[in-house]
PDB file of C-alpha atoms in Angstrom:
ATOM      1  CA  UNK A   1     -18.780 -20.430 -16.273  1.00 44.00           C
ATOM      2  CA  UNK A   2     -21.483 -20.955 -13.306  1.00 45.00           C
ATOM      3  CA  UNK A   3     -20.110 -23.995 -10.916  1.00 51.00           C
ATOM      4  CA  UNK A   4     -22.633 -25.909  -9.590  1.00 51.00           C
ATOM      5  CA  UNK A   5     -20.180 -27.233  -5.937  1.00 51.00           C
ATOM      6  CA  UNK A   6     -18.295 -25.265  -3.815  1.00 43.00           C
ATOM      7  CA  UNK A   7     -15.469 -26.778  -2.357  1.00 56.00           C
ATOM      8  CA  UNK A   8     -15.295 -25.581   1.593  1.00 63.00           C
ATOM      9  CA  UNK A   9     -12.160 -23.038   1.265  1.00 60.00           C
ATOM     10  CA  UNK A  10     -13.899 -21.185  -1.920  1.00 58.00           C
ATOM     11  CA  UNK A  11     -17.162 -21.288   0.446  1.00 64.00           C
ATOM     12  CA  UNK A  12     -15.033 -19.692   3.017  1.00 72.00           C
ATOM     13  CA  UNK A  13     -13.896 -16.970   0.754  1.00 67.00           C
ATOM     14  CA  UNK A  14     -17.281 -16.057  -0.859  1.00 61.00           C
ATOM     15  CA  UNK A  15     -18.274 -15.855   2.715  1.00 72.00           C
ATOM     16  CA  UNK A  16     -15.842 -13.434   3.566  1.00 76.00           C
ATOM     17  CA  UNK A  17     -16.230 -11.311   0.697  1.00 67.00           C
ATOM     18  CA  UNK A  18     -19.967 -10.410   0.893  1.00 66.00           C
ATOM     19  CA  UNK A  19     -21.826 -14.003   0.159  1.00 66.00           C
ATOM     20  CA  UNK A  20     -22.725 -14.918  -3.074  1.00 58.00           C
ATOM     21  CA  UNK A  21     -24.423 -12.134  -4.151  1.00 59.00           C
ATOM     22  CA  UNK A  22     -22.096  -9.478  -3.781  1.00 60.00           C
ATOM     23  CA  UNK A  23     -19.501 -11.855  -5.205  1.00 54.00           C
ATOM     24  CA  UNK A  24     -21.727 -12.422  -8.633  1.00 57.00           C
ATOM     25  CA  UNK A  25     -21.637  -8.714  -9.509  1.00 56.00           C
ATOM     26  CA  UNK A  26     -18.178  -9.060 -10.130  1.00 56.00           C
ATOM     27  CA  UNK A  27     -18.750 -12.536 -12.259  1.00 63.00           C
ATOM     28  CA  UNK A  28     -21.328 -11.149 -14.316  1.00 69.00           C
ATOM     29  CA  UNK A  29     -24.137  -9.155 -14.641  1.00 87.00           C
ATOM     30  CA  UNK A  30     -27.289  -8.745 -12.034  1.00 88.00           C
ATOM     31  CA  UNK A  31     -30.045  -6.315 -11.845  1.00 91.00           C
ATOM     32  CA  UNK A  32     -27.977  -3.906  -9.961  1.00 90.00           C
ATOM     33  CA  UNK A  33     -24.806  -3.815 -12.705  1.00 91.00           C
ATOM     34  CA  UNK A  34     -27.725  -3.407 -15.432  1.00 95.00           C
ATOM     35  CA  UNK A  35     -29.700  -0.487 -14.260  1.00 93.00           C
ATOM     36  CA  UNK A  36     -27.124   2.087 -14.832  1.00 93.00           C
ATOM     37  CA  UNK A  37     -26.716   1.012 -18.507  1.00 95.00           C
ATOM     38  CA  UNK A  38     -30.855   1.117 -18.777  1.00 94.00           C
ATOM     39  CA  UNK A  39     -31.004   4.106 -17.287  1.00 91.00           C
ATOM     40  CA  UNK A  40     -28.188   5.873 -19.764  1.00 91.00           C
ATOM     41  CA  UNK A  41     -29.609   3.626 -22.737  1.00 94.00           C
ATOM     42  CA  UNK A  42     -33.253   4.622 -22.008  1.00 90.00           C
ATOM     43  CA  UNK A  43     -32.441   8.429 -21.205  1.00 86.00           C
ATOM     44  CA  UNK A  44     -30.405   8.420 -25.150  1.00 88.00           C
ATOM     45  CA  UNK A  45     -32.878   6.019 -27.032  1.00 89.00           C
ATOM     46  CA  UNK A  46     -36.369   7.548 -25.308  1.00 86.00           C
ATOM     47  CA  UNK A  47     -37.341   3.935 -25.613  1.00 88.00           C
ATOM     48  CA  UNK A  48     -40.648   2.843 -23.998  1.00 86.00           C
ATOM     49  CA  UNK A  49     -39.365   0.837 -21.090  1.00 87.00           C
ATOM     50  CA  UNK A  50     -40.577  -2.906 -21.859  1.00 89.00           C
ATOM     51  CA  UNK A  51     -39.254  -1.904 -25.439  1.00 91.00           C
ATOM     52  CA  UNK A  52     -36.037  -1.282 -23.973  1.00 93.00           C
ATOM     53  CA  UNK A  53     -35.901  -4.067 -21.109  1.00 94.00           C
ATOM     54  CA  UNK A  54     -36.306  -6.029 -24.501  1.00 95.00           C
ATOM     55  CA  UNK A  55     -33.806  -4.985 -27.069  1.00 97.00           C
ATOM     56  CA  UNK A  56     -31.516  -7.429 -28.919  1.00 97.00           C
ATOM     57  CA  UNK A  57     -28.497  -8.072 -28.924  1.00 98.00           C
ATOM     58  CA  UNK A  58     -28.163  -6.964 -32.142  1.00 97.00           C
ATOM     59  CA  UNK A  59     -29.707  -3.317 -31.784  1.00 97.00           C
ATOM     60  CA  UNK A  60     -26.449  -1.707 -32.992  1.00 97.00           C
ATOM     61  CA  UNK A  61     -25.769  -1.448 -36.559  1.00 96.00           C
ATOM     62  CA  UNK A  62     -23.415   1.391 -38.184  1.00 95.00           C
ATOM     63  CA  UNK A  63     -24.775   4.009 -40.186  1.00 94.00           C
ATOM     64  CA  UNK A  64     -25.107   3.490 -43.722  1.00 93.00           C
ATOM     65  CA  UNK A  65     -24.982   7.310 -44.879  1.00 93.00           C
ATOM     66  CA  UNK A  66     -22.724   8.772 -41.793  1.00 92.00           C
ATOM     67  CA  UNK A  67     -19.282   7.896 -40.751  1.00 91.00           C
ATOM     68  CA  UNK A  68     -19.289   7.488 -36.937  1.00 89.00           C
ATOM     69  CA  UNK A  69     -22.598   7.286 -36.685  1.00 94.00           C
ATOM     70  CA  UNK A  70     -25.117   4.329 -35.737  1.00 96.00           C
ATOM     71  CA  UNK A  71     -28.803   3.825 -35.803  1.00 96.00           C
ATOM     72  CA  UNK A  72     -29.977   1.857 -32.616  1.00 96.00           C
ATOM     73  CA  UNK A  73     -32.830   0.086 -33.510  1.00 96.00           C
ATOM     74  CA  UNK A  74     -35.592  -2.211 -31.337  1.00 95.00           C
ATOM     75  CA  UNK A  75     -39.043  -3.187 -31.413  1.00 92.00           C
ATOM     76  CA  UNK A  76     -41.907  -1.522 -30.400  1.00 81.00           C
ATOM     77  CA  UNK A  77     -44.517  -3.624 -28.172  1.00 73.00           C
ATOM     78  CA  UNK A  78     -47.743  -1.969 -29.404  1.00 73.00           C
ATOM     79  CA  UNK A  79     -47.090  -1.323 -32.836  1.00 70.00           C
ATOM     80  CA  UNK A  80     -45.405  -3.921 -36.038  1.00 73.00           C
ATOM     81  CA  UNK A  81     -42.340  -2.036 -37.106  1.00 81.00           C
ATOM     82  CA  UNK A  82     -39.583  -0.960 -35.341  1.00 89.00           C
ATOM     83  CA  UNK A  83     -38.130   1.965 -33.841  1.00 90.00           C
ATOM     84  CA  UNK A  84     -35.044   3.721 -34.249  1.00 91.00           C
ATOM     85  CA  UNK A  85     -32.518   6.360 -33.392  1.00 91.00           C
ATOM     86  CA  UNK A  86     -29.816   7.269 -34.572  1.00 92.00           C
ATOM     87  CA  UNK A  87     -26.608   8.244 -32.461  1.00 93.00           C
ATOM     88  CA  UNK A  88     -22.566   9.111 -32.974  1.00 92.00           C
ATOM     89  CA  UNK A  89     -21.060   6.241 -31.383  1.00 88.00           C
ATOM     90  CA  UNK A  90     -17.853   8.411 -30.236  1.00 87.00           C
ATOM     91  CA  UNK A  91     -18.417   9.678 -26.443  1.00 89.00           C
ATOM     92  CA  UNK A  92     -17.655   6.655 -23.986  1.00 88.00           C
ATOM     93  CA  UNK A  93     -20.838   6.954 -22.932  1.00 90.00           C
ATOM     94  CA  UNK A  94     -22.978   6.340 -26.084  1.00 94.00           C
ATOM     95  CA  UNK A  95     -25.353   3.957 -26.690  1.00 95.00           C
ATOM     96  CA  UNK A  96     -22.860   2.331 -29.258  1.00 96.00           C
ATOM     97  CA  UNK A  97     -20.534   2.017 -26.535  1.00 96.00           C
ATOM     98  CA  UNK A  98     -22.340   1.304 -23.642  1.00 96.00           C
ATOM     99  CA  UNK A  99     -24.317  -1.761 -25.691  1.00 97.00           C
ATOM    100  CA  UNK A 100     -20.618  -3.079 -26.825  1.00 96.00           C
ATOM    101  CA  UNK A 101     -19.957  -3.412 -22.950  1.00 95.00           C
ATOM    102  CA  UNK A 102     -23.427  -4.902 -22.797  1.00 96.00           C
ATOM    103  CA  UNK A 103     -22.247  -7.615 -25.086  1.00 96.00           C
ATOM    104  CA  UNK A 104     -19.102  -8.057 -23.660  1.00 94.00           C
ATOM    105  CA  UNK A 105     -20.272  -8.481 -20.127  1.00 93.00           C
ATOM    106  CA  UNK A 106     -23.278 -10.791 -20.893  1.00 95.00           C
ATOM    107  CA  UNK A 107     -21.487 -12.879 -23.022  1.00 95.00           C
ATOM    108  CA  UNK A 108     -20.820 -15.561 -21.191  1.00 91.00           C
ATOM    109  CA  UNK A 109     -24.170 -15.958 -20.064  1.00 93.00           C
ATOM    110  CA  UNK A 110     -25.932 -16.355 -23.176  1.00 95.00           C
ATOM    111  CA  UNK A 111     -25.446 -20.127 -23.352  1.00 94.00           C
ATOM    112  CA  UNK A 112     -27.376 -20.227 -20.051  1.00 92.00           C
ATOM    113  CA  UNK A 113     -30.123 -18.370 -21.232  1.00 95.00           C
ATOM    114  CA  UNK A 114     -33.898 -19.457 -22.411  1.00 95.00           C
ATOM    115  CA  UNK A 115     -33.599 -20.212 -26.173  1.00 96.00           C
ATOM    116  CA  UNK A 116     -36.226 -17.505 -26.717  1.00 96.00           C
ATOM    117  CA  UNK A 117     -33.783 -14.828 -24.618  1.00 96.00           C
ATOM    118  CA  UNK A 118     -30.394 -15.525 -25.889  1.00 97.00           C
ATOM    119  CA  UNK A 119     -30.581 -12.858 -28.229  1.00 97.00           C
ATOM    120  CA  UNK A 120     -31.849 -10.257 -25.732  1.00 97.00           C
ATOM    121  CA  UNK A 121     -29.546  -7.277 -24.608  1.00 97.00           C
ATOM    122  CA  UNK A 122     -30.137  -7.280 -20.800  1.00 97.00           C
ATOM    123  CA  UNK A 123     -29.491 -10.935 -19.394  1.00 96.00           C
ATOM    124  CA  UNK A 124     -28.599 -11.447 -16.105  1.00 93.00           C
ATOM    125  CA  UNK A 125     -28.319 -14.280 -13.450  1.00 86.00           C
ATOM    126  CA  UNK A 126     -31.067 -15.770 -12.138  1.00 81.00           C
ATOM    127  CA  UNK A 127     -30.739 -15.157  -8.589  1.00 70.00           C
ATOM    128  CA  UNK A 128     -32.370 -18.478  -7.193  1.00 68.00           C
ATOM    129  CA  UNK A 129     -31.043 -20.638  -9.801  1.00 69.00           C
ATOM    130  CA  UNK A 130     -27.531 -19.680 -10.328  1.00 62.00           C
ATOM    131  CA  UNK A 131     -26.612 -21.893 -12.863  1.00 72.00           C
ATOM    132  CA  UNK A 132     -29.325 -20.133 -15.453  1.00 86.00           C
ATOM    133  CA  UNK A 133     -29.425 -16.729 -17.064  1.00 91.00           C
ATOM    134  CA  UNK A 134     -32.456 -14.926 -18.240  1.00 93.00           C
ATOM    135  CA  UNK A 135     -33.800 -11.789 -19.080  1.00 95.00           C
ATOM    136  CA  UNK A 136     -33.603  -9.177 -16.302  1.00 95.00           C
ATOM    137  CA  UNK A 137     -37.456  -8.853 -14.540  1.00 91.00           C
ATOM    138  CA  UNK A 138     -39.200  -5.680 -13.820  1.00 88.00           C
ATOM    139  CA  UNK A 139     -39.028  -7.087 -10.615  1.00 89.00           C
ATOM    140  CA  UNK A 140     -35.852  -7.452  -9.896  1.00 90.00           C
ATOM    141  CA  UNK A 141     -35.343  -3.544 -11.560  1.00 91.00           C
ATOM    142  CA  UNK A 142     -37.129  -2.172  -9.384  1.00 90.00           C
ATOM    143  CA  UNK A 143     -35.701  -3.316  -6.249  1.00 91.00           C
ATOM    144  CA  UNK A 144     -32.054  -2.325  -8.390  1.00 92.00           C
ATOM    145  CA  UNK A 145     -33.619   0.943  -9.132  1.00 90.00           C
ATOM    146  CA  UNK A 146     -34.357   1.257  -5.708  1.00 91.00           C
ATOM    147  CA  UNK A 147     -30.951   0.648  -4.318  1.00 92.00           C
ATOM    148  CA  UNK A 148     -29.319   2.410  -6.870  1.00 91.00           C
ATOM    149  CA  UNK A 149     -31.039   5.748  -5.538  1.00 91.00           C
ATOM    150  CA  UNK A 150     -30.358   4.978  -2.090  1.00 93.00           C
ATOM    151  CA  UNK A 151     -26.750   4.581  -2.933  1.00 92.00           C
ATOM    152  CA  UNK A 152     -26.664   7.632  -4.648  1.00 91.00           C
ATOM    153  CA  UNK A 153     -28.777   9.410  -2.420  1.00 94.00           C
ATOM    154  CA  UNK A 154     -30.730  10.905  -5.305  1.00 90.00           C
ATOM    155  CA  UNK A 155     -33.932  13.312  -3.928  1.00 89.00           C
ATOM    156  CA  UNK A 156     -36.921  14.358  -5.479  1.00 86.00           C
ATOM    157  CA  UNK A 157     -37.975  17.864  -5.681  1.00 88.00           C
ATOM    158  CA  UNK A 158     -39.860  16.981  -2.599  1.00 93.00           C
ATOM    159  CA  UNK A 159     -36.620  16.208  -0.326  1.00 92.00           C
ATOM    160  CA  UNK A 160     -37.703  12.898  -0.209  1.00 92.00           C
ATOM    161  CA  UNK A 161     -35.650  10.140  -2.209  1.00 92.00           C
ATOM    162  CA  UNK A 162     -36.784   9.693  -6.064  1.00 87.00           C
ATOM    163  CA  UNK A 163     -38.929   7.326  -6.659  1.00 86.00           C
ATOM    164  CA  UNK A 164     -37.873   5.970  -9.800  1.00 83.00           C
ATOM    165  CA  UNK A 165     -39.229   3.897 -13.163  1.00 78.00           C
ATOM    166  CA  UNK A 166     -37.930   3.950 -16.490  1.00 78.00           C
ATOM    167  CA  UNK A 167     -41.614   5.214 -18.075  1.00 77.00           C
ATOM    168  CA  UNK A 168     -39.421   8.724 -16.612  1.00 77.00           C
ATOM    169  CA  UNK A 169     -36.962   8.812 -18.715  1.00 72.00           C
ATOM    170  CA  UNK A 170     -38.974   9.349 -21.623  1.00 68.00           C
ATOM    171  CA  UNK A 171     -40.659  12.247 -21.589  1.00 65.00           C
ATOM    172  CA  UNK A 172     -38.182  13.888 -19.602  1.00 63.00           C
ATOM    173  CA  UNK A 173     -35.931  12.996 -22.723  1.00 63.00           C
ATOM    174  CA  UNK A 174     -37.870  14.531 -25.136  1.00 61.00           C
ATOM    175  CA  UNK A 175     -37.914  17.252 -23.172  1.00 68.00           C
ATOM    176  CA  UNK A 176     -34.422  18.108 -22.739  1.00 66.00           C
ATOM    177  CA  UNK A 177     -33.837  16.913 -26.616  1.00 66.00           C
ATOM    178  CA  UNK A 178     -36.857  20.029 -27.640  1.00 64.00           C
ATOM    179  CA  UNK A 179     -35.147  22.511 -25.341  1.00 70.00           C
ATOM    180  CA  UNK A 180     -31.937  21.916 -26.556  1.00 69.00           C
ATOM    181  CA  UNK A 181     -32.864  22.099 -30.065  1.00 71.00           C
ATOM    182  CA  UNK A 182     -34.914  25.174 -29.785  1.00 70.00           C
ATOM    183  CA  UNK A 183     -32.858  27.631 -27.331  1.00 68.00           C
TER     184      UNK A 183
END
């Protein structure tokens, strides 16, 4: 639940432990806790990355025809119909799992969310209005993108740290998917 006042000692102690902020990552989800699950979804899906900023809550279905196995589905921007892969759902690291986290950790904020968002994948706090939820903005990826590779300390082939956007995980994707499928 969001709580609209502070009384002064649990003022103190968000104070203490890194302001509001840092305490909220470990409430619920922000920009930073979502771009590792973008980055993992996009890299698996080869999603377009509006498309993916905007998949549903509901992307995950099993398999019909193949035990273990889901299709991941979500709408392309450009085009009607939708899009689709599909994935095992057995590695803790799958799409399947990593969206039932997804759910799981942006549960609670659903109720807080924009009508037209609630059913969107990716919500997140909105940082100047704490007591709302909303989809997470490119904006605000960027600057978690950004941090993220700091914090990892992830370089380009240049030396110079990767300059990141999740229009690169797609071809790269296909990529790797081709040479895997045809060494």
């Amino acid at each position: 639940r969001f709580h609209h006042g502070y009384d002064q000692r649990l003022a103190e102690i968000v104070k203490r432990h890194g302001g509001t902020d840092t305490v909220a990552r470990h409430l619920h989800t922000t920009p930073e806790t979502l771009a590792p699950f973008l980055i993992l979804i996009g890299a698996e899906t080869f999603a377009n990355a509006d498309a993916l900023r905007l998949f549903r809550r509901d992307c995950v279905r099993p398999d019909p025809l193949f035990d273990g196995s889901y299709l991941v589905r979500w709408h392309k921007g450009r085009s009607t119909g939708e899009q689709q892969r599909q994935l095992s759902g057995s590695a803790p690291s799958s799409v399947p799992r990593l969206v039932e986290r997804l759910l799981a950790l942006t549960e609670r904020l659903v109720p807080h969310a924009p009508p037209d968002e609630q059913q969107r994948l990716f919500l997140c706090r909105v940082r100047k209005k704490p007591e709302r939820a909303g989809l997470v903005g490119d904006n605000a990826l960027i600057g978690a993108f950004r941090n993220l590779i700091a914090r990892r300390d992830v370089r380009g082939p240049d030396g110079r740290l990767l300059r990141f956007h999740l229009g690169m995980l797609r071809p790269t994707g296909l990529t790797l998917l081709y040479r895997q499928r045809h060494d």
